[in-house]
Amino acid sequence: MPSSAYPVLRPLSELAAADAPIRPVAPAPRERPRPRDHGPAAGLRLVCDRAGFARARAFTRETLRGWSLADRADDAVLVVAELAANAAAHAAPAVAGPAEVRLGISLVPGALLLSVTDPGDDAPVPAPADDRVLREHGRGLHIVDTLADTWGWLPRPPRGKTVWARLPARPPT
């Protein structure tokens, strides 16, 4: 049921204007994969630092290679890197000591489901679109939105959230 804490995700194609703001939201219940729909799954706990990000990228690439999906690895690695960087930048500072995030990769019918769970409670918010295409920060969720079929987030009570992205299992033709 939609609420301010659990809004319904709208496909980008339904946005009124191409320049409308991207709003990350949680998936509608019918969009969540049911456990019996899942294929293989893999997970990794990592610390938010350079070594942890390198492990996340290598883990994603190796996992997809093992599933014979190496052709999807570049997009998946970029999405994982952006989600992990957002967790480090926005969620990790709220935690005392080194923040730990969890990376999840699962294969659902026709798609890869990538997720990063972090200790932050705030919803991910894309930076406003502007004409500064060469800016260094603030483009990550726009990149995720471009590469993913859909994406959103789920609260993880008592604390934290999972930000997820669904990528097609087959490359675009």
mmCIF file with all atom_site columns, C-alpha atoms in Angstrom, residues 4-164:
data_model
loop_
_atom_site.group_PDB
_atom_site.id
_atom_site.type_symbol
_atom_site.label_atom_id
_atom_site.label_alt_id
_atom_site.label_comp_id
_atom_site.label_asym_id
_atom_site.label_entity_id
_atom_site.label_seq_id
_atom_site.pdbx_PDB_ins_code
_atom_site.Cartn_x
_atom_site.Cartn_y
_atom_site.Cartn_z
_atom_site.occupancy
_atom_site.B_iso_or_equiv
_atom_site.pdbx_formal_charge
_atom_site.auth_seq_id
_atom_site.auth_comp_id
_atom_site.auth_asym_id
_atom_site.auth_atom_id
_atom_site.pdbx_PDB_model_num
ATOM 1   C CA . SER A 1 4   ? 5.127  8.429   2.290   1.00 0.00 ? 4   SER A CA 1
ATOM 2   C CA . ALA A 1 5   ? 7.348  5.700   3.733   1.00 0.00 ? 5   ALA A CA 1
ATOM 3   C CA . TYR A 1 6   ? 6.477  3.190   1.021   1.00 0.00 ? 6   TYR A CA 1
ATOM 4   C CA . PRO A 1 7   ? 5.637  4.991   -2.231  1.00 0.00 ? 7   PRO A CA 1
ATOM 5   C CA . VAL A 1 8   ? 4.977  3.227   -5.514  1.00 0.00 ? 8   VAL A CA 1
ATOM 6   C CA . LEU A 1 9   ? 7.674  3.198   -8.165  1.00 0.00 ? 9   LEU A CA 1
ATOM 7   C CA . ARG A 1 10  ? 6.686  4.709   -11.499 1.00 0.00 ? 10  ARG A CA 1
ATOM 8   C CA . PRO A 1 11  ? 8.555  3.750   -14.667 1.00 0.00 ? 11  PRO A CA 1
ATOM 9   C CA . LEU A 1 12  ? 10.595 6.562   -16.183 1.00 0.00 ? 12  LEU A CA 1
ATOM 10  C CA . SER A 1 13  ? 8.377  6.358   -19.292 1.00 0.00 ? 13  SER A CA 1
ATOM 11  C CA . GLU A 1 14  ? 5.421  7.530   -17.219 1.00 0.00 ? 14  GLU A CA 1
ATOM 12  C CA . LEU A 1 15  ? 7.046  10.763  -16.153 1.00 0.00 ? 15  LEU A CA 1
ATOM 13  C CA . ALA A 1 16  ? 5.246  13.776  -17.567 1.00 0.00 ? 16  ALA A CA 1
ATOM 14  C CA . ALA A 1 17  ? 8.348  15.448  -18.966 1.00 0.00 ? 17  ALA A CA 1
ATOM 15  C CA . ALA A 1 18  ? 11.784 14.202  -19.909 1.00 0.00 ? 18  ALA A CA 1
ATOM 16  C CA . ASP A 1 19  ? 13.357 16.730  -17.542 1.00 0.00 ? 19  ASP A CA 1
ATOM 17  C CA . ALA A 1 20  ? 11.102 15.802  -14.614 1.00 0.00 ? 20  ALA A CA 1
ATOM 18  C CA . PRO A 1 21  ? 13.028 14.920  -11.455 1.00 0.00 ? 21  PRO A CA 1
ATOM 19  C CA . ILE A 1 22  ? 13.831 11.273  -10.890 1.00 0.00 ? 22  ILE A CA 1
ATOM 20  C CA . ARG A 1 23  ? 12.190 10.015  -7.714  1.00 0.00 ? 23  ARG A CA 1
ATOM 21  C CA . PRO A 1 24  ? 13.592 6.822   -6.223  1.00 0.00 ? 24  PRO A CA 1
ATOM 22  C CA . VAL A 1 25  ? 10.939 4.906   -4.381  1.00 0.00 ? 25  VAL A CA 1
ATOM 23  C CA . ALA A 1 26  ? 10.229 1.443   -3.087  1.00 0.00 ? 26  ALA A CA 1
ATOM 24  C CA . PRO A 1 27  ? 8.783  -1.131  -5.470  1.00 0.00 ? 27  PRO A CA 1
ATOM 25  C CA . ALA A 1 28  ? 5.105  -1.937  -5.492  1.00 0.00 ? 28  ALA A CA 1
ATOM 26  C CA . PRO A 1 29  ? 4.445  -5.330  -3.882  1.00 0.00 ? 29  PRO A CA 1
ATOM 27  C CA . ARG A 1 30  ? 3.723  -6.961  -7.254  1.00 0.00 ? 30  ARG A CA 1
ATOM 28  C CA . GLU A 1 31  ? 7.168  -5.931  -8.520  1.00 0.00 ? 31  GLU A CA 1
ATOM 29  C CA . ARG A 1 32  ? 9.102  -7.648  -5.754  1.00 0.00 ? 32  ARG A CA 1
ATOM 30  C CA . PRO A 1 33  ? 10.543 -10.997 -6.831  1.00 0.00 ? 33  PRO A CA 1
ATOM 31  C CA . ARG A 1 34  ? 9.093  -13.850 -4.831  1.00 0.00 ? 34  ARG A CA 1
ATOM 32  C CA . PRO A 1 35  ? 11.646 -16.283 -3.345  1.00 0.00 ? 35  PRO A CA 1
ATOM 33  C CA . ARG A 1 36  ? 10.622 -19.082 -5.706  1.00 0.00 ? 36  ARG A CA 1
ATOM 34  C CA . ASP A 1 37  ? 11.324 -16.769 -8.679  1.00 0.00 ? 37  ASP A CA 1
ATOM 35  C CA . HIS A 1 38  ? 14.951 -16.317 -7.716  1.00 0.00 ? 38  HIS A CA 1
ATOM 36  C CA . GLY A 1 39  ? 17.769 -18.017 -9.513  1.00 0.00 ? 39  GLY A CA 1
ATOM 37  C CA . PRO A 1 40  ? 21.298 -17.874 -8.124  1.00 0.00 ? 40  PRO A CA 1
ATOM 38  C CA . ALA A 1 41  ? 22.146 -15.237 -5.537  1.00 0.00 ? 41  ALA A CA 1
ATOM 39  C CA . ALA A 1 42  ? 25.370 -13.958 -4.014  1.00 0.00 ? 42  ALA A CA 1
ATOM 40  C CA . GLY A 1 43  ? 26.243 -11.460 -1.310  1.00 0.00 ? 43  GLY A CA 1
ATOM 41  C CA . LEU A 1 44  ? 29.219 -9.651  0.116   1.00 0.00 ? 44  LEU A CA 1
ATOM 42  C CA . ARG A 1 45  ? 29.783 -7.555  3.238   1.00 0.00 ? 45  ARG A CA 1
ATOM 43  C CA . LEU A 1 46  ? 32.226 -4.732  2.770   1.00 0.00 ? 46  LEU A CA 1
ATOM 44  C CA . VAL A 1 47  ? 33.635 -1.742  4.578   1.00 0.00 ? 47  VAL A CA 1
ATOM 45  C CA . CYS A 1 48  ? 33.161 1.661   2.944   1.00 0.00 ? 48  CYS A CA 1
ATOM 46  C CA . ASP A 1 49  ? 36.706 2.340   1.800   1.00 0.00 ? 49  ASP A CA 1
ATOM 47  C CA . ARG A 1 50  ? 38.710 2.056   -1.429  1.00 0.00 ? 50  ARG A CA 1
ATOM 48  C CA . ALA A 1 51  ? 39.574 -1.587  -0.817  1.00 0.00 ? 51  ALA A CA 1
ATOM 49  C CA . GLY A 1 52  ? 35.922 -2.372  -0.120  1.00 0.00 ? 52  GLY A CA 1
ATOM 50  C CA . PHE A 1 53  ? 34.806 -0.697  -3.355  1.00 0.00 ? 53  PHE A CA 1
ATOM 51  C CA . ALA A 1 54  ? 37.448 -2.597  -5.316  1.00 0.00 ? 54  ALA A CA 1
ATOM 52  C CA . ARG A 1 55  ? 36.209 -5.860  -3.731  1.00 0.00 ? 55  ARG A CA 1
ATOM 53  C CA . ALA A 1 56  ? 32.611 -4.970  -4.671  1.00 0.00 ? 56  ALA A CA 1
ATOM 54  C CA . ARG A 1 57  ? 33.551 -4.367  -8.314  1.00 0.00 ? 57  ARG A CA 1
ATOM 55  C CA . ALA A 1 58  ? 35.640 -7.559  -8.543  1.00 0.00 ? 58  ALA A CA 1
ATOM 56  C CA . PHE A 1 59  ? 32.975 -9.611  -6.754  1.00 0.00 ? 59  PHE A CA 1
ATOM 57  C CA . THR A 1 60  ? 30.274 -8.370  -9.137  1.00 0.00 ? 60  THR A CA 1
ATOM 58  C CA . ARG A 1 61  ? 32.363 -9.087  -12.225 1.00 0.00 ? 61  ARG A CA 1
ATOM 59  C CA . GLU A 1 62  ? 33.401 -12.567 -11.033 1.00 0.00 ? 62  GLU A CA 1
ATOM 60  C CA . THR A 1 63  ? 29.876 -13.489 -9.932  1.00 0.00 ? 63  THR A CA 1
ATOM 61  C CA . LEU A 1 64  ? 28.412 -12.561 -13.300 1.00 0.00 ? 64  LEU A CA 1
ATOM 62  C CA . ARG A 1 65  ? 31.207 -14.374 -15.112 1.00 0.00 ? 65  ARG A CA 1
ATOM 63  C CA . GLY A 1 66  ? 30.370 -17.484 -13.079 1.00 0.00 ? 66  GLY A CA 1
ATOM 64  C CA . TRP A 1 67  ? 26.721 -17.158 -14.123 1.00 0.00 ? 67  TRP A CA 1
ATOM 65  C CA . SER A 1 68  ? 27.710 -16.793 -17.806 1.00 0.00 ? 68  SER A CA 1
ATOM 66  C CA . LEU A 1 69  ? 26.613 -13.155 -17.747 1.00 0.00 ? 69  LEU A CA 1
ATOM 67  C CA . ALA A 1 70  ? 29.987 -11.513 -18.309 1.00 0.00 ? 70  ALA A CA 1
ATOM 68  C CA . ASP A 1 71  ? 28.415 -9.397  -21.065 1.00 0.00 ? 71  ASP A CA 1
ATOM 69  C CA . ARG A 1 72  ? 26.340 -7.605  -18.380 1.00 0.00 ? 72  ARG A CA 1
ATOM 70  C CA . ALA A 1 73  ? 29.272 -7.044  -16.024 1.00 0.00 ? 73  ALA A CA 1
ATOM 71  C CA . ASP A 1 74  ? 30.259 -3.534  -17.163 1.00 0.00 ? 74  ASP A CA 1
ATOM 72  C CA . ASP A 1 75  ? 26.809 -2.067  -16.499 1.00 0.00 ? 75  ASP A CA 1
ATOM 73  C CA . ALA A 1 76  ? 26.367 -4.057  -13.286 1.00 0.00 ? 76  ALA A CA 1
ATOM 74  C CA . VAL A 1 77  ? 29.783 -3.018  -11.942 1.00 0.00 ? 77  VAL A CA 1
ATOM 75  C CA . LEU A 1 78  ? 29.015 0.645   -12.662 1.00 0.00 ? 78  LEU A CA 1
ATOM 76  C CA . VAL A 1 79  ? 25.635 0.432   -10.890 1.00 0.00 ? 79  VAL A CA 1
ATOM 77  C CA . VAL A 1 80  ? 27.157 -1.363  -7.874  1.00 0.00 ? 80  VAL A CA 1
ATOM 78  C CA . ALA A 1 81  ? 29.964 1.201   -7.688  1.00 0.00 ? 81  ALA A CA 1
ATOM 79  C CA . GLU A 1 82  ? 27.493 4.098   -7.730  1.00 0.00 ? 82  GLU A CA 1
ATOM 80  C CA . LEU A 1 83  ? 25.209 2.541   -5.108  1.00 0.00 ? 83  LEU A CA 1
ATOM 81  C CA . ALA A 1 84  ? 28.159 1.691   -2.849  1.00 0.00 ? 84  ALA A CA 1
ATOM 82  C CA . ALA A 1 85  ? 29.622 5.188   -3.259  1.00 0.00 ? 85  ALA A CA 1
ATOM 83  C CA . ASN A 1 86  ? 26.284 6.704   -2.273  1.00 0.00 ? 86  ASN A CA 1
ATOM 84  C CA . ALA A 1 87  ? 26.162 4.455   0.789   1.00 0.00 ? 87  ALA A CA 1
ATOM 85  C CA . ALA A 1 88  ? 29.650 5.603   1.769   1.00 0.00 ? 88  ALA A CA 1
ATOM 86  C CA . ALA A 1 89  ? 28.955 9.285   1.143   1.00 0.00 ? 89  ALA A CA 1
ATOM 87  C CA . HIS A 1 90  ? 25.512 9.572   2.690   1.00 0.00 ? 90  HIS A CA 1
ATOM 88  C CA . ALA A 1 91  ? 24.851 6.675   5.065   1.00 0.00 ? 91  ALA A CA 1
ATOM 89  C CA . ALA A 1 92  ? 28.265 5.795   6.484   1.00 0.00 ? 92  ALA A CA 1
ATOM 90  C CA . PRO A 1 93  ? 28.959 9.212   8.100   1.00 0.00 ? 93  PRO A CA 1
ATOM 91  C CA . ALA A 1 94  ? 25.896 8.710   10.332  1.00 0.00 ? 94  ALA A CA 1
ATOM 92  C CA . VAL A 1 95  ? 27.475 5.618   11.922  1.00 0.00 ? 95  VAL A CA 1
ATOM 93  C CA . ALA A 1 96  ? 30.240 5.678   14.536  1.00 0.00 ? 96  ALA A CA 1
ATOM 94  C CA . GLY A 1 97  ? 33.255 3.714   13.369  1.00 0.00 ? 97  GLY A CA 1
ATOM 95  C CA . PRO A 1 98  ? 33.719 2.051   10.015  1.00 0.00 ? 98  PRO A CA 1
ATOM 96  C CA . ALA A 1 99  ? 30.418 1.587   8.218   1.00 0.00 ? 99  ALA A CA 1
ATOM 97  C CA . GLU A 1 100 ? 29.632 -1.776  6.729   1.00 0.00 ? 100 GLU A CA 1
ATOM 98  C CA . VAL A 1 101 ? 27.363 -2.242  3.744   1.00 0.00 ? 101 VAL A CA 1
ATOM 99  C CA . ARG A 1 102 ? 26.028 -5.387  2.124   1.00 0.00 ? 102 ARG A CA 1
ATOM 100 C CA . LEU A 1 103 ? 26.043 -6.008  -1.593  1.00 0.00 ? 103 LEU A CA 1
ATOM 101 C CA . GLY A 1 104 ? 23.503 -8.409  -3.059  1.00 0.00 ? 104 GLY A CA 1
ATOM 102 C CA . ILE A 1 105 ? 23.337 -9.846  -6.579  1.00 0.00 ? 105 ILE A CA 1
ATOM 103 C CA . SER A 1 106 ? 20.566 -12.154 -7.671  1.00 0.00 ? 106 SER A CA 1
ATOM 104 C CA . LEU A 1 107 ? 19.250 -13.483 -10.924 1.00 0.00 ? 107 LEU A CA 1
ATOM 105 C CA . VAL A 1 108 ? 15.482 -13.252 -11.317 1.00 0.00 ? 108 VAL A CA 1
ATOM 106 C CA . PRO A 1 109 ? 13.595 -14.168 -14.488 1.00 0.00 ? 109 PRO A CA 1
ATOM 107 C CA . GLY A 1 110 ? 15.021 -11.970 -17.244 1.00 0.00 ? 110 GLY A CA 1
ATOM 108 C CA . ALA A 1 111 ? 16.916 -9.618  -14.951 1.00 0.00 ? 111 ALA A CA 1
ATOM 109 C CA . LEU A 1 112 ? 19.759 -9.016  -12.534 1.00 0.00 ? 112 LEU A CA 1
ATOM 110 C CA . LEU A 1 113 ? 18.750 -7.585  -9.193  1.00 0.00 ? 113 LEU A CA 1
ATOM 111 C CA . LEU A 1 114 ? 21.572 -5.576  -7.601  1.00 0.00 ? 114 LEU A CA 1
ATOM 112 C CA . SER A 1 115 ? 21.251 -4.185  -4.094  1.00 0.00 ? 115 SER A CA 1
ATOM 113 C CA . VAL A 1 116 ? 23.277 -2.309  -1.514  1.00 0.00 ? 116 VAL A CA 1
ATOM 114 C CA . THR A 1 117 ? 22.088 -2.252  2.090   1.00 0.00 ? 117 THR A CA 1
ATOM 115 C CA . ASP A 1 118 ? 23.483 0.480   4.326   1.00 0.00 ? 118 ASP A CA 1
ATOM 116 C CA . PRO A 1 119 ? 22.866 1.808   7.856   1.00 0.00 ? 119 PRO A CA 1
ATOM 117 C CA . GLY A 1 120 ? 21.344 5.119   6.708   1.00 0.00 ? 120 GLY A CA 1
ATOM 118 C CA . ASP A 1 121 ? 17.624 5.796   6.958   1.00 0.00 ? 121 ASP A CA 1
ATOM 119 C CA . ASP A 1 122 ? 17.333 8.639   4.456   1.00 0.00 ? 122 ASP A CA 1
ATOM 120 C CA . ALA A 1 123 ? 15.890 7.976   1.015   1.00 0.00 ? 123 ALA A CA 1
ATOM 121 C CA . PRO A 1 124 ? 18.318 8.252   -1.890  1.00 0.00 ? 124 PRO A CA 1
ATOM 122 C CA . VAL A 1 125 ? 17.706 11.529  -3.708  1.00 0.00 ? 125 VAL A CA 1
ATOM 123 C CA . PRO A 1 126 ? 19.209 12.268  -7.127  1.00 0.00 ? 126 PRO A CA 1
ATOM 124 C CA . ALA A 1 127 ? 20.935 15.612  -7.464  1.00 0.00 ? 127 ALA A CA 1
ATOM 125 C CA . PRO A 1 128 ? 18.884 18.116  -9.433  1.00 0.00 ? 128 PRO A CA 1
ATOM 126 C CA . ALA A 1 129 ? 19.519 18.000  -13.160 1.00 0.00 ? 129 ALA A CA 1
ATOM 127 C CA . ASP A 1 130 ? 21.410 21.000  -14.458 1.00 0.00 ? 130 ASP A CA 1
ATOM 128 C CA . ASP A 1 131 ? 23.638 22.058  -17.299 1.00 0.00 ? 131 ASP A CA 1
ATOM 129 C CA . ARG A 1 132 ? 26.886 21.202  -15.508 1.00 0.00 ? 132 ARG A CA 1
ATOM 130 C CA . VAL A 1 133 ? 27.501 17.888  -17.270 1.00 0.00 ? 133 VAL A CA 1
ATOM 131 C CA . LEU A 1 134 ? 31.145 17.822  -16.217 1.00 0.00 ? 134 LEU A CA 1
ATOM 132 C CA . ARG A 1 135 ? 30.520 18.096  -12.483 1.00 0.00 ? 135 ARG A CA 1
ATOM 133 C CA . GLU A 1 136 ? 32.372 15.573  -10.364 1.00 0.00 ? 136 GLU A CA 1
ATOM 134 C CA . HIS A 1 137 ? 29.628 14.613  -7.875  1.00 0.00 ? 137 HIS A CA 1
ATOM 135 C CA . GLY A 1 138 ? 25.888 14.129  -7.986  1.00 0.00 ? 138 GLY A CA 1
ATOM 136 C CA . ARG A 1 139 ? 25.477 12.066  -11.157 1.00 0.00 ? 139 ARG A CA 1
ATOM 137 C CA . GLY A 1 140 ? 25.466 8.564   -9.639  1.00 0.00 ? 140 GLY A CA 1
ATOM 138 C CA . LEU A 1 141 ? 21.736 7.997   -9.337  1.00 0.00 ? 141 LEU A CA 1
ATOM 139 C CA . HIS A 1 142 ? 21.208 9.460   -12.808 1.00 0.00 ? 142 HIS A CA 1
ATOM 140 C CA . ILE A 1 143 ? 23.660 6.840   -14.108 1.00 0.00 ? 143 ILE A CA 1
ATOM 141 C CA . VAL A 1 144 ? 21.799 4.116   -12.210 1.00 0.00 ? 144 VAL A CA 1
ATOM 142 C CA . ASP A 1 145 ? 18.504 5.360   -13.637 1.00 0.00 ? 145 ASP A CA 1
ATOM 143 C CA . THR A 1 146 ? 19.908 5.262   -17.167 1.00 0.00 ? 146 THR A CA 1
ATOM 144 C CA . LEU A 1 147 ? 21.302 1.722   -16.916 1.00 0.00 ? 147 LEU A CA 1
ATOM 145 C CA . ALA A 1 148 ? 18.545 0.094   -14.871 1.00 0.00 ? 148 ALA A CA 1
ATOM 146 C CA . ASP A 1 149 ? 15.089 -0.934  -16.047 1.00 0.00 ? 149 ASP A CA 1
ATOM 147 C CA . THR A 1 150 ? 13.879 0.279   -12.674 1.00 0.00 ? 150 THR A CA 1
ATOM 148 C CA . TRP A 1 151 ? 15.318 1.062   -9.260  1.00 0.00 ? 151 TRP A CA 1
ATOM 149 C CA . GLY A 1 152 ? 14.172 2.083   -5.822  1.00 0.00 ? 152 GLY A CA 1
ATOM 150 C CA . TRP A 1 153 ? 14.696 1.544   -2.131  1.00 0.00 ? 153 TRP A CA 1
ATOM 151 C CA . LEU A 1 154 ? 13.238 -0.276  0.852   1.00 0.00 ? 154 LEU A CA 1
ATOM 152 C CA . PRO A 1 155 ? 13.507 0.677   4.523   1.00 0.00 ? 155 PRO A CA 1
ATOM 153 C CA . ARG A 1 156 ? 15.192 -1.953  6.728   1.00 0.00 ? 156 ARG A CA 1
ATOM 154 C CA . PRO A 1 157 ? 13.812 -1.518  10.259  1.00 0.00 ? 157 PRO A CA 1
ATOM 155 C CA . PRO A 1 158 ? 14.962 -0.922  12.846  1.00 0.00 ? 158 PRO A CA 1
ATOM 156 C CA . ARG A 1 159 ? 17.651 1.033   10.981  1.00 0.00 ? 159 ARG A CA 1
ATOM 157 C CA . GLY A 1 160 ? 18.935 1.246   7.447   1.00 0.00 ? 160 GLY A CA 1
ATOM 158 C CA . LYS A 1 161 ? 17.737 0.794   3.911   1.00 0.00 ? 161 LYS A CA 1
ATOM 159 C CA . THR A 1 162 ? 18.357 -1.240  0.778   1.00 0.00 ? 162 THR A CA 1
ATOM 160 C CA . VAL A 1 163 ? 18.762 0.545   -2.530  1.00 0.00 ? 163 VAL A CA 1
ATOM 161 C CA . TRP A 1 164 ? 18.189 -1.789  -5.486  1.00 0.00 ? 164 TRP A CA 1
#
